Amino acid sequence: MITYDGGIHVLDGETLKVAHTVALDGFNRVNPAGDDTGVIVSTEAGFQVLDAAAGRMTDITWPGAKPGHVVLHGGRTILFTDGTGEVHSFASKDLADGKPSGRQYKTAQAHHGVAVELGDGTLVVTLGTEESRSGAIALDKDGKEIARSEECPGVHGEAVAQGEVVGLGCEDGMLLFKNGAFVKVKSDRAYSRIGNQAGSEASPILLGDYKIEPDAELENPGQFALIDTATNSLKVVPMPEGVSYSFRSLGRGPKGEGLILGTDGKLHVIDPATGAITNAWPVVGAWKEPMKWQEPRPALFVRDDTAYVTEPATRKVHRLNLTTGKIVGSVELPAVPNEISGTLSAH
């Protein structure tokens, strides 16, 4: 699934050929729905499910202003609507039968937030207002608050590590939810924003971006963060000299390895235990991050042992084998690619 200005291209995961084109005005964002045919599109009217196999938008919708983060965890899909503070959580497989009836929750105040539901029904959800965000609360399966932390200024994004440890990014480190309680992992700087994270069930270590310029209009980060959820520690690792990345650059490989698509056009492979960059595979040409976050830049989507990487400058998308580091397919698209996502299995 690749968005462009005016719609979405649905590509075959093996051949990369455009199987369907869905016209859709506005700036649209795409996320896996959690099953093997659906993709959730954030449209101007709310969340809407796209049937990738059929190549059409369905009538399954969750209306609401500013549809934001979509989280998949433990066979559940969790939607957070920024404009209303509404959380919808449902079993991903239920999408096959139409709009699922699942769990609903509404935050005290609408904000740009995120929620994760764990296997025992615990719901971890951010705290904030339109002006500021401060932390998170945890609710049990019956909706009763069981934990709270307001030690996470500017809370943004989430990832889940091995053992169902939830990580939320802060402007001074990371907030973890583990063993029924919140734990703050502080960085050694007054300002160090971790706004985007990537987790893996195969690793206790989370990969995060790491920005240190509070007043920058656009910071090109020269380092990344590794947060060990077992030891509650944070390590900052430099990128190679002169290489940066964007919020669409982070991923995890099949064995839990960290992946960062660098501005040098290479996919950097990181050993999360040591922070060592073990490989740097050429994929696209060198690039610069645009000033506006909505504008196209190379983007990474990982499924199983395959990485899909867009290249807006050439209107291409590449398919990379994460075992060998070799490009196994490339195709030129009819329009400049922006965001990339997909179903949970090849379609």
Tab-separated table of C-alpha atoms in Angstrom:
chain	number	residue	atom	x	y	z
A	1	MET	CA	0.000	0.000	0.000
A	2	ILE	CA	1.592	3.270	-1.083
A	3	THR	CA	-0.050	6.671	-0.743
A	4	TYR	CA	0.397	9.430	-3.276
A	5	ASP	CA	-1.118	12.861	-3.735
A	6	GLY	CA	-4.647	11.879	-4.744
A	7	GLY	CA	-4.942	8.287	-3.673
A	8	ILE	CA	-3.437	4.920	-2.805
A	9	HIS	CA	-1.683	2.325	-4.947
A	10	VAL	CA	-2.191	-1.297	-3.885
A	11	LEU	CA	0.862	-3.325	-4.887
A	12	ASP	CA	1.400	-7.062	-5.126
A	13	GLY	CA	3.847	-7.870	-2.309
A	14	GLU	CA	5.905	-10.243	-4.473
A	15	THR	CA	6.021	-8.609	-7.916
A	16	LEU	CA	5.490	-4.985	-6.739
A	17	LYS	CA	3.096	-4.497	-9.652
A	18	VAL	CA	0.234	-2.051	-9.046
A	19	ALA	CA	-2.801	-4.303	-8.610
A	20	HIS	CA	-5.315	-1.567	-7.770
A	21	THR	CA	-5.516	2.205	-7.551
A	22	VAL	CA	-7.905	3.852	-5.097
A	23	ALA	CA	-8.597	7.544	-5.683
A	24	LEU	CA	-8.814	9.450	-2.395
A	25	ASP	CA	-8.442	13.186	-1.931
A	26	GLY	CA	-6.499	14.783	0.897
A	27	PHE	CA	-3.462	13.675	2.902
A	28	ASN	CA	-4.085	10.045	3.805
A	29	ARG	CA	-2.099	7.784	6.119
A	30	VAL	CA	-2.008	3.971	6.046
A	31	ASN	CA	-1.460	1.274	8.678
A	32	PRO	CA	-1.909	-2.509	8.762
A	33	ALA	CA	-5.405	-3.385	10.023
A	34	GLY	CA	-4.141	-6.571	11.660
A	35	ASP	CA	-5.583	-9.175	9.291
A	36	ASP	CA	-4.351	-10.410	5.919
A	37	THR	CA	-6.556	-8.271	3.678
A	38	GLY	CA	-7.165	-4.968	5.472
A	39	VAL	CA	-5.369	-1.666	5.739
A	40	ILE	CA	-6.632	1.170	7.928
A	41	VAL	CA	-6.605	4.538	6.203
A	42	SER	CA	-6.635	7.765	8.209
A	43	THR	CA	-8.785	10.041	6.061
A	44	GLU	CA	-10.040	13.571	6.707
A	45	ALA	CA	-13.277	12.071	8.094
A	46	GLY	CA	-11.807	9.379	10.351
A	47	PHE	CA	-10.496	5.824	10.135
A	48	GLN	CA	-11.662	3.681	7.214
A	49	VAL	CA	-10.757	0.128	6.237
A	50	LEU	CA	-9.417	-0.525	2.757
A	51	ASP	CA	-9.795	-4.065	1.426
A	52	ALA	CA	-6.410	-4.599	-0.232
A	53	ALA	CA	-7.406	-7.866	-1.892
A	54	ALA	CA	-10.399	-6.252	-3.597
A	55	GLY	CA	-8.722	-2.869	-4.034
A	56	ARG	CA	-11.572	-0.807	-2.633
A	57	MET	CA	-12.528	1.229	0.396
A	58	THR	CA	-15.061	-0.572	2.603
A	59	ASP	CA	-17.933	0.923	4.596
A	60	ILE	CA	-16.161	0.008	7.880
A	61	THR	CA	-15.417	3.401	9.464
A	62	TRP	CA	-14.738	5.056	12.797
A	63	PRO	CA	-15.622	8.722	12.189
A	64	GLY	CA	-13.795	11.437	14.111
A	65	ALA	CA	-11.520	14.421	13.623
A	66	LYS	CA	-7.761	13.834	13.361
A	67	PRO	CA	-7.523	10.031	13.282
A	68	GLY	CA	-4.058	9.247	14.622
A	69	HIS	CA	-2.100	6.218	15.774
A	70	VAL	CA	-3.061	2.650	14.887
A	71	VAL	CA	-1.427	-0.007	17.089
A	72	LEU	CA	-1.353	-3.774	16.540
A	73	HIS	CA	-0.584	-6.009	19.471
A	74	GLY	CA	-1.518	-9.530	20.528
A	75	GLY	CA	-4.106	-10.036	17.806
A	76	ARG	CA	-5.825	-6.751	18.595
A	77	THR	CA	-6.088	-3.479	16.679
A	78	ILE	CA	-6.218	-0.264	18.715
A	79	LEU	CA	-7.251	3.074	17.158
A	80	PHE	CA	-6.739	6.498	18.742
A	81	THR	CA	-8.647	9.512	17.387
A	82	ASP	CA	-6.774	12.684	18.346
A	83	GLY	CA	-9.668	15.091	17.804
A	84	THR	CA	-12.038	13.254	20.152
A	85	GLY	CA	-9.779	11.258	22.505
A	86	GLU	CA	-11.664	8.091	21.551
A	87	VAL	CA	-9.959	4.708	21.747
A	88	HIS	CA	-11.356	1.695	19.879
A	89	SER	CA	-9.830	-1.728	20.511
A	90	PHE	CA	-10.993	-4.925	18.813
A	91	ALA	CA	-9.870	-8.418	17.781
A	92	SER	CA	-8.220	-7.951	14.393
A	93	LYS	CA	-9.717	-11.161	12.993
A	94	ASP	CA	-13.234	-9.796	13.573
A	95	LEU	CA	-12.749	-7.401	10.648
A	96	ALA	CA	-13.598	-10.314	8.358
A	97	ASP	CA	-17.228	-10.082	9.552
A	98	GLY	CA	-17.686	-6.319	9.187
A	99	LYS	CA	-17.163	-3.577	11.746
A	100	PRO	CA	-16.019	-5.176	15.009
A	101	SER	CA	-17.792	-4.256	18.256
A	102	GLY	CA	-14.795	-4.180	20.660
A	103	ARG	CA	-13.807	-2.084	23.597
A	104	GLN	CA	-14.225	1.685	23.734
A	105	TYR	CA	-12.643	4.309	25.949
A	106	LYS	CA	-12.525	8.096	25.911
A	107	THR	CA	-9.663	10.116	27.394
A	108	ALA	CA	-10.439	12.947	29.798
A	109	GLN	CA	-9.274	15.466	27.183
A	110	ALA	CA	-8.674	15.088	23.462
A	111	HIS	CA	-4.980	15.087	22.490
A	112	HIS	CA	-2.474	13.627	20.047
A	113	GLY	CA	-2.172	10.289	21.787
A	114	VAL	CA	-1.840	6.550	21.558
A	115	ALA	CA	-3.141	3.424	23.307
A	116	VAL	CA	-2.005	-0.201	23.618
A	117	GLU	CA	-4.019	-3.155	24.946
A	118	LEU	CA	-2.114	-6.048	26.529
A	119	GLY	CA	-2.983	-9.730	26.642
A	120	ASP	CA	-4.635	-9.522	30.078
A	121	GLY	CA	-6.889	-6.643	29.002
A	122	THR	CA	-4.751	-3.860	30.487
A	123	LEU	CA	-5.126	-0.677	28.439
A	124	VAL	CA	-2.188	1.737	28.472
A	125	VAL	CA	-3.255	5.163	27.193
A	126	THR	CA	-1.576	8.560	27.057
A	127	LEU	CA	-2.524	11.617	29.134
A	128	GLY	CA	-2.683	15.079	27.644
A	129	THR	CA	-4.561	18.099	26.369
A	130	GLU	CA	-4.487	19.937	23.056
A	131	GLU	CA	-1.675	22.093	24.496
A	132	SER	CA	0.546	19.554	26.272
A	133	ARG	CA	1.036	15.862	26.996
A	134	SER	CA	2.389	14.607	30.298
A	135	GLY	CA	2.317	10.825	30.641
A	136	ALA	CA	0.024	7.822	30.676
A	137	ILE	CA	-2.408	5.756	32.710
A	138	ALA	CA	-3.124	2.031	32.782
A	139	LEU	CA	-6.637	0.636	33.127
A	140	ASP	CA	-7.525	-2.965	33.936
A	141	LYS	CA	-9.876	-5.026	31.757
A	142	ASP	CA	-12.864	-3.492	33.573
A	143	GLY	CA	-11.697	0.082	32.966
A	144	LYS	CA	-10.418	0.746	36.501
A	145	GLU	CA	-7.246	2.825	36.754
A	146	ILE	CA	-4.382	0.739	38.164
A	147	ALA	CA	-1.328	2.908	37.453
A	148	ARG	CA	-0.462	6.449	36.427
A	149	SER	CA	2.663	8.428	35.583
A	150	GLU	CA	2.988	12.078	34.655
A	151	GLU	CA	6.756	11.812	34.249
A	152	CYS	CA	6.752	11.794	30.450
A	153	PRO	CA	6.713	15.320	29.006
A	154	GLY	CA	5.599	15.441	25.367
A	155	VAL	CA	4.655	11.742	25.373
A	156	HIS	CA	4.570	10.442	21.787
A	157	GLY	CA	4.513	7.081	20.060
A	158	GLU	CA	4.702	3.551	21.414
A	159	ALA	CA	6.420	0.231	20.932
A	160	VAL	CA	6.122	-3.118	22.683
A	161	ALA	CA	9.183	-5.167	23.616
A	162	GLN	CA	9.613	-8.816	24.521
A	163	GLY	CA	7.442	-9.817	27.477
A	164	GLU	CA	4.750	-7.222	26.721
A	165	VAL	CA	6.723	-4.272	28.063
A	166	VAL	CA	5.248	-1.068	26.620
A	167	GLY	CA	7.524	1.867	25.836
A	168	LEU	CA	6.270	5.429	25.368
A	169	GLY	CA	8.579	8.165	24.103
A	170	CYS	CA	9.235	11.304	26.190
A	171	GLU	CA	11.221	14.525	25.765
A	172	ASP	CA	13.682	13.348	28.441
A	173	GLY	CA	13.872	9.591	27.895
A	174	MET	CA	11.252	6.883	27.898
A	175	LEU	CA	8.347	5.684	30.027
A	176	LEU	CA	7.938	1.919	30.383
A	177	PHE	CA	4.918	-0.024	31.585
A	178	LYS	CA	6.019	-3.392	32.963
A	179	ASN	CA	4.785	-5.755	35.669
A	180	GLY	CA	1.717	-3.592	36.278
A	181	ALA	CA	3.602	-0.341	36.971
A	182	PHE	CA	5.228	2.573	35.172
A	183	VAL	CA	9.011	2.954	35.220
A	184	LYS	CA	10.812	6.051	33.944
A	185	VAL	CA	14.064	5.607	32.034
A	186	LYS	CA	15.678	9.031	32.010
A	187	SER	CA	18.297	10.152	29.554
A	188	ASP	CA	21.285	12.144	30.795
A	189	ARG	CA	20.178	15.277	28.941
A	190	ALA	CA	17.533	17.817	29.929
A	191	TYR	CA	16.035	17.515	26.434
A	192	SER	CA	16.237	14.325	24.411
A	193	ARG	CA	13.068	13.570	22.476
A	194	ILE	CA	12.255	9.979	21.584
A	195	GLY	CA	9.146	10.440	19.463
A	196	ASN	CA	9.261	7.308	17.293
A	197	GLN	CA	10.009	3.774	18.389
A	198	ALA	CA	10.199	0.251	16.949
A	199	GLY	CA	9.815	-2.890	19.040
A	200	SER	CA	10.115	-6.631	18.496
A	201	GLU	CA	8.769	-9.623	20.407
A	202	ALA	CA	12.216	-11.153	19.810
A	203	SER	CA	14.062	-8.480	21.805
A	204	PRO	CA	13.801	-6.753	25.203
A	205	ILE	CA	15.414	-3.685	23.634
A	206	LEU	CA	13.446	-0.915	21.951
A	207	LEU	CA	14.826	1.196	19.097
A	208	GLY	CA	14.033	4.908	19.206
A	209	ASP	CA	14.967	8.107	17.448
A	210	TYR	CA	16.885	10.648	19.540
A	211	LYS	CA	16.587	14.406	19.054
A	212	ILE	CA	18.465	16.912	21.193
A	213	GLU	CA	17.580	20.341	19.724
A	214	PRO	CA	14.403	21.670	21.401
A	215	ASP	CA	14.171	24.743	19.160
A	216	ALA	CA	15.052	23.172	15.813
A	217	GLU	CA	12.508	23.668	13.039
A	218	LEU	CA	13.859	20.439	11.565
A	219	GLU	CA	16.494	18.399	13.358
A	220	ASN	CA	18.513	15.873	11.383
A	221	PRO	CA	19.350	13.455	14.199
A	222	GLY	CA	22.877	12.071	14.188
A	223	GLN	CA	22.228	9.379	16.769
A	224	PHE	CA	19.592	6.893	17.879
A	225	ALA	CA	18.494	5.365	21.196
A	226	LEU	CA	18.388	1.782	22.432
A	227	ILE	CA	16.218	1.302	25.516
A	228	ASP	CA	16.786	-1.936	27.432
A	229	THR	CA	13.453	-2.754	29.082
A	230	ALA	CA	15.018	-5.514	31.193
A	231	THR	CA	17.604	-3.260	32.880
A	232	ASN	CA	15.680	0.051	32.534
A	233	SER	CA	18.646	1.655	30.803
A	234	LEU	CA	19.116	3.865	27.751
A	235	LYS	CA	22.073	3.872	25.379
A	236	VAL	CA	22.692	6.567	22.751
A	237	VAL	CA	24.469	5.357	19.625
A	238	PRO	CA	25.928	7.599	16.899
A	239	MET	CA	24.993	7.132	13.253
A	240	PRO	CA	27.900	7.040	10.792
A	241	GLU	CA	29.428	10.473	10.183
A	242	GLY	CA	27.101	12.742	8.219
A	243	VAL	CA	24.210	10.268	8.142
A	244	SER	CA	20.752	11.090	9.528
A	245	TYR	CA	17.285	9.572	9.183
A	246	SER	CA	13.577	10.476	9.490
A	247	PHE	CA	10.562	9.260	11.475
A	248	ARG	CA	9.732	6.921	8.568
A	249	SER	CA	13.158	5.245	8.791
A	250	LEU	CA	12.814	2.897	11.795
A	251	GLY	CA	11.991	-0.808	11.700
A	252	ARG	CA	12.804	-4.218	13.151
A	253	GLY	CA	13.941	-7.352	11.351
A	254	PRO	CA	12.728	-10.926	11.844
A	255	LYS	CA	15.297	-11.709	14.561
A	256	GLY	CA	14.715	-8.431	16.421
A	257	GLU	CA	17.571	-6.591	14.720
A	258	GLY	CA	17.203	-2.813	14.486
A	259	LEU	CA	16.777	-1.215	11.054
A	260	ILE	CA	17.340	2.439	10.158
A	261	LEU	CA	17.022	3.810	6.634
A	262	GLY	CA	19.750	6.455	6.510
A	263	THR	CA	20.041	9.617	4.428
A	264	ASP	CA	23.025	7.938	2.738
A	265	GLY	CA	20.472	5.670	1.051
A	266	LYS	CA	21.551	2.604	3.016
A	267	LEU	CA	19.541	0.367	5.324
A	268	HIS	CA	21.622	0.181	8.509
A	269	VAL	CA	21.294	-3.067	10.476
A	270	ILE	CA	21.839	-2.741	14.239
A	271	ASP	CA	22.596	-5.350	16.870
A	272	PRO	CA	20.305	-4.096	19.665
A	273	ALA	CA	22.374	-5.765	22.392
A	274	THR	CA	25.591	-3.917	21.520
A	275	GLY	CA	24.463	-0.993	19.367
A	276	ALA	CA	26.909	-2.074	16.649
A	277	ILE	CA	25.895	-1.384	13.048
A	278	THR	CA	26.518	-4.825	11.548
A	279	ASN	CA	25.544	-4.070	7.944
A	280	ALA	CA	24.689	-1.079	5.749
A	281	TRP	CA	22.926	-2.203	2.589
A	282	PRO	CA	22.551	0.269	-0.332
A	283	VAL	CA	18.886	0.658	-1.347
A	284	VAL	CA	18.142	4.199	-2.596
A	285	GLY	CA	20.055	7.315	-3.558
A	286	ALA	CA	21.208	9.786	-0.906
A	287	TRP	CA	18.358	12.039	0.254
A	288	LYS	CA	17.462	14.944	2.524
A	289	GLU	CA	14.517	15.162	4.875
A	290	PRO	CA	11.963	17.773	3.710
A	291	MET	CA	10.887	20.552	6.087
A	292	LYS	CA	7.226	19.452	6.234
A	293	TRP	CA	6.571	16.049	7.799
A	294	GLN	CA	3.731	15.363	5.347
A	295	GLU	CA	6.046	15.618	2.316
A	296	PRO	CA	7.462	12.473	0.693
A	297	ARG	CA	10.827	11.072	1.702
A	298	PRO	CA	12.178	7.498	1.516
A	299	ALA	CA	10.101	5.317	3.843
A	300	LEU	CA	10.535	1.819	5.274
A	301	PHE	CA	7.943	-0.931	5.772
A	302	VAL	CA	9.012	-4.340	7.119
A	303	ARG	CA	7.036	-7.578	6.856
A	304	ASP	CA	8.641	-10.859	7.942
A	305	ASP	CA	12.073	-11.048	6.263
A	306	THR	CA	11.322	-8.420	3.626
A	307	ALA	CA	11.886	-4.674	3.697
A	308	TYR	CA	9.996	-2.420	1.305
A	309	VAL	CA	11.580	0.994	0.694
A	310	THR	CA	10.147	3.894	-1.283
A	311	GLU	CA	12.272	6.279	-3.335
A	312	PRO	CA	10.260	9.424	-4.140
A	313	ALA	CA	13.084	10.976	-6.241
A	314	THR	CA	12.816	8.165	-8.815
A	315	ARG	CA	9.141	7.246	-8.143
A	316	LYS	CA	10.303	3.740	-7.252
A	317	VAL	CA	9.706	1.156	-4.577
A	318	HIS	CA	12.306	-1.513	-3.780
A	319	ARG	CA	11.996	-4.917	-2.147
A	320	LEU	CA	14.952	-6.048	-0.038
A	321	ASN	CA	15.692	-9.481	1.409
A	322	LEU	CA	16.642	-8.945	5.068
A	323	THR	CA	18.590	-12.198	5.217
A	324	THR	CA	20.932	-11.412	2.323
A	325	GLY	CA	20.677	-7.624	2.084
A	326	LYS	CA	20.036	-7.938	-1.647
A	327	ILE	CA	17.413	-5.976	-3.590
A	328	VAL	CA	15.117	-8.609	-5.090
A	329	GLY	CA	12.764	-6.290	-6.939
A	330	SER	CA	12.180	-2.662	-7.933
A	331	VAL	CA	9.371	-0.996	-9.811
A	332	GLU	CA	8.613	2.526	-11.012
A	333	LEU	CA	5.247	3.837	-9.835
A	334	PRO	CA	2.746	6.032	-11.690
A	335	ALA	CA	3.019	8.771	-9.016
A	336	VAL	CA	5.467	9.965	-6.365
A	337	PRO	CA	5.206	7.580	-3.369
A	338	ASN	CA	4.677	8.983	0.122
A	339	GLU	CA	3.671	6.608	2.942
A	340	ILE	CA	4.004	2.839	2.729
A	341	SER	CA	2.290	0.082	4.690
A	342	GLY	CA	0.639	-3.271	4.052
A	343	THR	CA	-1.409	-6.174	5.255
A	344	LEU	CA	0.054	-8.668	7.724
A	345	SER	CA	0.703	-11.194	4.964
A	346	ALA	CA	1.442	-10.904	1.280
A	347	HIS	CA	-1.554	-10.084	-0.890
